[in-house]
Amino acid sequence: DAMVIQNPRYQVTQFGKPVTLSCSQTLNHNVMYWYQQKSSQAPKLLFHYYDKDFNNEADTPDNFQSRRPNTSFCFLDIRSPGLGDAAMYLCATSRVGWGPNEKLFFGSGTQLSVL
Amino acid sequence: GDSVTQMEGPVTLSEEAFLTINCTYTATGYPSLFWYVQYPGEGLQLLLKATKADDKGSNKGFEATYRKETTSFHLEKGSVQVSDSAVYFCALRGLAGANSKLTFGKGITLSVRP
């Protein structure tokens, strides 16, 4: 049974057209993360929520926003996608977000294409 | 800042061959180290971990030992199977605390031939 669900699996958008990616979890975890993974590169953390507290990485472009309306759902909004934003976007959760034994649970990802 | 370096790939092996995937890291203090695996069409999942120097993580026949002196966490398996074909990511979690984060390497694709 999928515990972290990302929809859709593939998303195509046009240059400059806003797009929203969604993530839901059945684990009741406190922390939800969004990673960007470009081809042959390491997943890069964009931001995370600890409950309702939003934590943005210093180098995440302003073009990327996120919403977490409740514990189960988290959205990634790209306000004006550019060609360089084409990537796999990974959602992950963890129970408390820290500690040596903490592990992340990942969704299958959404592959975003920008035309 | 923290960083993880993985050997260049991809790696192609025959079934039952010995596997080594190299991983080295740079971090302040004493990070926790992880290997995550991503099977085709699935999300990343934790394969094994080690939280202090000389710890050995193991799972599904895979092993990795936390070597502080060489800042390494190489992944090994004595006899790979076709079902081990996947992308393998080395990662570290640095300083403890609410804002500690997981830093990944680039990942390496392993293909195992029957």
mmCIF file of C-alpha atoms in Angstrom:
data_model
loop_
_atom_site.group_PDB
_atom_site.id
_atom_site.type_symbol
_atom_site.label_atom_id
_atom_site.label_comp_id
_atom_site.label_asym_id
_atom_site.label_seq_id
_atom_site.Cartn_x
_atom_site.Cartn_y
_atom_site.Cartn_z
ATOM 1 C CA ASP A 1 0.000 0.000 0.000
ATOM 2 C CA ALA A 2 1.418 3.344 -1.055
ATOM 3 C CA MET A 3 2.131 5.579 1.940
ATOM 4 C CA VAL A 4 3.391 8.669 0.123
ATOM 5 C CA ILE A 5 1.429 9.322 -3.035
ATOM 6 C CA GLN A 6 2.353 11.763 -5.742
ATOM 7 C CA ASN A 7 0.097 12.743 -8.584
ATOM 8 C CA PRO A 8 0.399 12.845 -11.454
ATOM 9 C CA ARG A 9 3.307 10.577 -12.361
ATOM 10 C CA TYR A 10 4.038 12.709 -15.444
ATOM 11 C CA GLN A 11 3.135 16.379 -15.843
ATOM 12 C CA VAL A 12 3.588 18.490 -18.927
ATOM 13 C CA THR A 13 3.264 22.248 -18.770
ATOM 14 C CA GLN A 14 4.048 25.185 -20.987
ATOM 15 C CA PHE A 15 6.780 27.718 -20.467
ATOM 16 C CA GLY A 16 5.475 30.324 -18.015
ATOM 17 C CA LYS A 17 2.220 28.507 -17.236
ATOM 18 C CA PRO A 18 1.714 27.890 -13.492
ATOM 19 C CA VAL A 19 1.689 24.272 -12.425
ATOM 20 C CA THR A 20 0.921 22.504 -9.157
ATOM 21 C CA LEU A 21 2.238 19.135 -8.069
ATOM 22 C CA SER A 22 0.559 17.275 -5.250
ATOM 23 C CA CYS A 23 1.643 14.898 -2.520
ATOM 24 C CA SER A 24 -0.367 13.080 0.100
ATOM 25 C CA GLN A 25 0.640 10.775 2.940
ATOM 26 C CA THR A 26 -1.105 8.202 5.101
ATOM 27 C CA LEU A 27 1.682 8.008 7.697
ATOM 28 C CA ASN A 28 0.581 11.002 9.789
ATOM 29 C CA HIS A 29 4.173 12.255 9.742
ATOM 30 C CA ASN A 30 5.027 15.710 10.982
ATOM 31 C CA VAL A 31 7.526 16.596 8.281
ATOM 32 C CA MET A 32 7.013 16.793 4.544
ATOM 33 C CA TYR A 33 9.779 17.581 2.050
ATOM 34 C CA TRP A 34 10.033 18.544 -1.587
ATOM 35 C CA TYR A 35 13.155 17.587 -3.526
ATOM 36 C CA GLN A 36 14.083 18.455 -7.087
ATOM 37 C CA GLN A 37 16.086 15.869 -9.011
ATOM 38 C CA LYS A 38 17.507 16.757 -12.407
ATOM 39 C CA SER A 39 18.900 14.112 -14.694
ATOM 40 C CA SER A 40 22.097 12.518 -13.342
ATOM 41 C CA GLN A 41 22.154 14.876 -10.369
ATOM 42 C CA ALA A 42 21.584 14.444 -6.653
ATOM 43 C CA PRO A 43 18.121 15.165 -5.281
ATOM 44 C CA LYS A 44 18.161 18.746 -4.035
ATOM 45 C CA LEU A 45 16.016 19.859 -1.124
ATOM 46 C CA LEU A 46 13.764 22.786 -2.022
ATOM 47 C CA PHE A 47 11.893 23.202 1.264
ATOM 48 C CA HIS A 48 10.159 21.324 4.024
ATOM 49 C CA TYR A 49 7.306 21.716 6.471
ATOM 50 C CA TYR A 50 7.483 20.761 10.100
ATOM 51 C CA ASP A 51 3.770 20.670 10.852
ATOM 52 C CA LYS A 52 2.701 24.122 9.627
ATOM 53 C CA ASP A 53 6.156 25.677 9.903
ATOM 54 C CA PHE A 54 7.624 26.302 6.483
ATOM 55 C CA ASN A 55 11.414 26.050 6.001
ATOM 56 C CA ASN A 56 12.805 27.293 2.729
ATOM 57 C CA GLU A 57 16.302 26.393 1.566
ATOM 58 C CA ALA A 58 18.408 29.493 0.986
ATOM 59 C CA ASP A 59 18.999 28.763 -2.693
ATOM 60 C CA THR A 60 15.450 27.794 -3.647
ATOM 61 C CA PRO A 61 14.198 30.208 -6.324
ATOM 62 C CA ASP A 62 11.206 32.431 -5.499
ATOM 63 C CA ASN A 63 9.434 30.799 -8.422
ATOM 64 C CA PHE A 64 8.842 27.762 -6.185
ATOM 65 C CA GLN A 65 6.203 27.925 -3.482
ATOM 66 C CA SER A 66 4.559 25.353 -1.280
ATOM 67 C CA ARG A 67 1.341 24.880 0.651
ATOM 68 C CA ARG A 68 0.405 22.429 3.340
ATOM 69 C CA PRO A 69 -3.300 22.793 4.116
ATOM 70 C CA ASN A 70 -3.345 19.849 6.519
ATOM 71 C CA THR A 71 -1.139 17.030 7.809
ATOM 72 C CA SER A 72 -1.867 14.752 4.870
ATOM 73 C CA PHE A 73 -1.357 17.019 1.894
ATOM 74 C CA CYS A 74 1.436 19.181 0.557
ATOM 75 C CA PHE A 75 1.583 21.032 -2.760
ATOM 76 C CA LEU A 76 4.436 22.381 -4.838
ATOM 77 C CA ASP A 77 3.531 25.421 -6.926
ATOM 78 C CA ILE A 78 5.785 26.603 -9.726
ATOM 79 C CA ARG A 79 4.564 30.068 -10.621
ATOM 80 C CA SER A 80 6.281 30.529 -13.982
ATOM 81 C CA PRO A 81 8.046 27.345 -15.072
ATOM 82 C CA GLY A 82 11.141 27.723 -17.175
ATOM 83 C CA LEU A 83 12.874 25.106 -19.290
ATOM 84 C CA GLY A 84 15.393 24.665 -16.494
ATOM 85 C CA ASP A 85 12.663 23.544 -14.107
ATOM 86 C CA ALA A 86 12.090 20.318 -16.000
ATOM 87 C CA ALA A 87 12.990 17.623 -13.478
ATOM 88 C CA MET A 88 11.706 14.847 -11.274
ATOM 89 C CA TYR A 89 10.061 16.264 -8.148
ATOM 90 C CA LEU A 90 10.147 14.018 -5.127
ATOM 91 C CA CYS A 91 7.960 14.324 -2.057
ATOM 92 C CA ALA A 92 9.085 12.704 1.176
ATOM 93 C CA THR A 93 7.938 12.498 4.771
ATOM 94 C CA SER A 94 9.508 11.772 8.112
ATOM 95 C CA ARG A 95 8.132 11.430 11.584
ATOM 96 C CA VAL A 96 10.006 14.154 13.432
ATOM 97 C CA GLY A 97 12.705 15.322 11.012
ATOM 98 C CA TRP A 98 15.823 14.750 13.011
ATOM 99 C CA GLY A 99 17.799 12.183 14.962
ATOM 100 C CA PRO A 100 20.286 9.607 13.678
ATOM 101 C CA ASN A 101 17.630 6.942 13.195
ATOM 102 C CA GLU A 102 15.157 9.110 11.388
ATOM 103 C CA LYS A 103 14.394 7.947 7.857
ATOM 104 C CA LEU A 104 12.547 9.456 4.957
ATOM 105 C CA PHE A 105 9.659 7.854 3.095
ATOM 106 C CA PHE A 106 9.496 8.886 -0.531
ATOM 107 C CA GLY A 107 6.765 8.998 -3.117
ATOM 108 C CA SER A 108 7.365 7.762 -6.668
ATOM 109 C CA GLY A 109 7.901 11.274 -7.919
ATOM 110 C CA THR A 110 6.355 13.491 -10.592
ATOM 111 C CA GLN A 111 8.343 13.963 -13.790
ATOM 112 C CA LEU A 112 7.758 17.519 -14.981
ATOM 113 C CA SER A 113 8.304 18.496 -18.606
ATOM 114 C CA VAL A 114 8.240 22.135 -19.722
ATOM 115 C CA LEU A 115 7.497 22.826 -23.388
ATOM 116 C CA GLY B 1 28.799 22.614 3.486
ATOM 117 C CA ASP B 2 28.011 18.932 3.611
ATOM 118 C CA SER B 3 28.536 16.938 0.435
ATOM 119 C CA VAL B 4 28.476 13.360 -0.815
ATOM 120 C CA THR B 5 30.514 12.049 -3.737
ATOM 121 C CA GLN B 6 29.633 8.812 -5.483
ATOM 122 C CA MET B 7 31.629 6.970 -8.114
ATOM 123 C CA GLU B 8 30.606 7.569 -11.716
ATOM 124 C CA GLY B 9 28.239 5.122 -13.312
ATOM 125 C CA PRO B 10 26.452 3.295 -14.683
ATOM 126 C CA VAL B 11 27.588 -0.095 -13.455
ATOM 127 C CA THR B 12 26.699 -3.283 -15.302
ATOM 128 C CA LEU B 13 27.400 -6.671 -13.733
ATOM 129 C CA SER B 14 26.560 -10.280 -14.365
ATOM 130 C CA GLU B 15 24.401 -12.121 -11.854
ATOM 131 C CA GLU B 16 26.358 -13.427 -8.833
ATOM 132 C CA ALA B 17 29.175 -10.921 -9.355
ATOM 133 C CA PHE B 18 30.639 -8.949 -6.435
ATOM 134 C CA LEU B 19 29.473 -5.349 -6.122
ATOM 135 C CA THR B 20 31.246 -2.319 -4.706
ATOM 136 C CA ILE B 21 29.836 1.197 -5.034
ATOM 137 C CA ASN B 22 32.101 3.875 -3.636
ATOM 138 C CA CYS B 23 30.876 6.796 -1.540
ATOM 139 C CA THR B 24 32.862 9.471 0.255
ATOM 140 C CA TYR B 25 31.579 12.435 2.189
ATOM 141 C CA THR B 26 32.498 15.834 3.570
ATOM 142 C CA ALA B 27 30.767 17.031 6.717
ATOM 143 C CA THR B 28 31.429 18.784 9.978
ATOM 144 C CA GLY B 29 31.094 16.726 13.086
ATOM 145 C CA TYR B 30 29.836 13.175 12.984
ATOM 146 C CA PRO B 31 27.087 12.679 10.434
ATOM 147 C CA SER B 32 24.799 9.691 10.068
ATOM 148 C CA LEU B 33 25.269 7.878 6.766
ATOM 149 C CA PHE B 34 22.682 6.155 4.582
ATOM 150 C CA TRP B 35 22.188 4.225 1.392
ATOM 151 C CA TYR B 36 18.859 4.677 -0.353
ATOM 152 C CA VAL B 37 17.724 2.595 -3.324
ATOM 153 C CA GLN B 38 15.250 3.459 -6.071
ATOM 154 C CA TYR B 39 13.776 0.555 -8.019
ATOM 155 C CA PRO B 40 12.260 1.297 -11.433
ATOM 156 C CA GLY B 41 9.007 3.217 -11.136
ATOM 157 C CA GLU B 42 9.228 3.530 -7.370
ATOM 158 C CA GLY B 43 10.298 6.119 -4.811
ATOM 159 C CA LEU B 44 13.558 6.077 -2.911
ATOM 160 C CA GLN B 45 13.624 3.756 0.068
ATOM 161 C CA LEU B 46 16.123 3.304 2.848
ATOM 162 C CA LEU B 47 18.452 0.353 2.259
ATOM 163 C CA LEU B 48 20.771 0.631 5.252
ATOM 164 C CA LYS B 49 22.323 3.139 7.610
ATOM 165 C CA ALA B 50 25.159 3.700 10.105
ATOM 166 C CA THR B 51 25.139 6.345 12.771
ATOM 167 C CA LYS B 52 28.675 6.311 14.163
ATOM 168 C CA ALA B 53 32.226 5.438 13.192
ATOM 169 C CA ASP B 54 32.940 1.735 12.572
ATOM 170 C CA ASP B 55 29.226 0.881 12.516
ATOM 171 C CA LYS B 56 28.242 -1.557 9.790
ATOM 172 C CA GLY B 57 24.824 -1.233 8.218
ATOM 173 C CA SER B 58 23.384 -4.277 6.485
ATOM 174 C CA ASN B 59 20.196 -5.292 4.702
ATOM 175 C CA LYS B 60 19.202 -7.694 1.898
ATOM 176 C CA GLY B 61 22.807 -8.908 1.596
ATOM 177 C CA PHE B 62 24.179 -5.384 1.197
ATOM 178 C CA GLU B 63 26.704 -3.989 3.670
ATOM 179 C CA ALA B 64 28.437 -0.671 4.264
ATOM 180 C CA THR B 65 30.880 0.325 7.004
ATOM 181 C CA TYR B 66 31.210 3.874 8.348
ATOM 182 C CA ARG B 67 34.924 4.701 7.980
ATOM 183 C CA LYS B 68 35.697 7.983 9.670
ATOM 184 C CA GLU B 69 39.409 7.884 8.859
ATOM 185 C CA THR B 70 38.716 7.725 5.122
ATOM 186 C CA THR B 71 35.321 9.538 5.281
ATOM 187 C CA SER B 72 33.803 6.698 3.293
ATOM 188 C CA PHE B 73 30.696 4.513 3.291
ATOM 189 C CA HIS B 74 31.170 2.086 0.404
ATOM 190 C CA LEU B 75 28.309 -0.264 -0.459
ATOM 191 C CA GLU B 76 29.105 -3.940 -1.064
ATOM 192 C CA LYS B 77 27.262 -7.116 -1.914
ATOM 193 C CA GLY B 78 28.887 -10.473 -2.388
ATOM 194 C CA SER B 79 26.540 -11.828 -5.076
ATOM 195 C CA VAL B 80 24.175 -9.524 -6.956
ATOM 196 C CA GLN B 81 20.854 -10.599 -8.446
ATOM 197 C CA VAL B 82 18.890 -9.271 -11.381
ATOM 198 C CA SER B 83 16.388 -7.892 -8.861
ATOM 199 C CA ASP B 84 19.119 -5.601 -7.470
ATOM 200 C CA SER B 85 18.992 -3.517 -10.646
ATOM 201 C CA ALA B 86 18.166 -0.015 -9.398
ATOM 202 C CA VAL B 87 19.618 3.403 -8.689
ATOM 203 C CA TYR B 88 21.628 3.644 -5.457
ATOM 204 C CA PHE B 89 22.048 6.903 -3.545
ATOM 205 C CA CYS B 90 24.509 7.559 -0.762
ATOM 206 C CA ALA B 91 23.384 10.230 1.700
ATOM 207 C CA LEU B 92 24.301 11.869 4.969
ATOM 208 C CA ARG B 93 22.439 13.695 7.680
ATOM 209 C CA GLY B 94 24.601 16.285 9.338
ATOM 210 C CA LEU B 95 24.152 18.124 12.590
ATOM 211 C CA ALA B 96 21.284 16.972 14.738
ATOM 212 C CA GLY B 97 18.393 19.295 15.278
ATOM 213 C CA ALA B 98 15.107 20.330 13.806
ATOM 214 C CA ASN B 99 16.714 21.703 10.671
ATOM 215 C CA SER B 100 19.150 18.922 9.917
ATOM 216 C CA LYS B 101 18.640 17.677 6.391
ATOM 217 C CA LEU B 102 19.550 14.754 4.189
ATOM 218 C CA THR B 103 22.218 15.475 1.583
ATOM 219 C CA PHE B 104 22.361 13.041 -1.330
ATOM 220 C CA GLY B 105 25.003 11.977 -3.794
ATOM 221 C CA LYS B 106 24.191 11.867 -7.516
ATOM 222 C CA GLY B 107 23.197 8.239 -7.477
ATOM 223 C CA ILE B 108 24.508 5.400 -9.570
ATOM 224 C CA THR B 109 22.556 3.060 -11.800
ATOM 225 C CA LEU B 110 23.240 -0.646 -11.362
ATOM 226 C CA SER B 111 22.151 -3.090 -14.050
ATOM 227 C CA VAL B 112 22.524 -6.811 -13.404
ATOM 228 C CA ARG B 113 22.461 -9.200 -16.370
ATOM 229 C CA PRO B 114 21.095 -12.742 -16.025
#
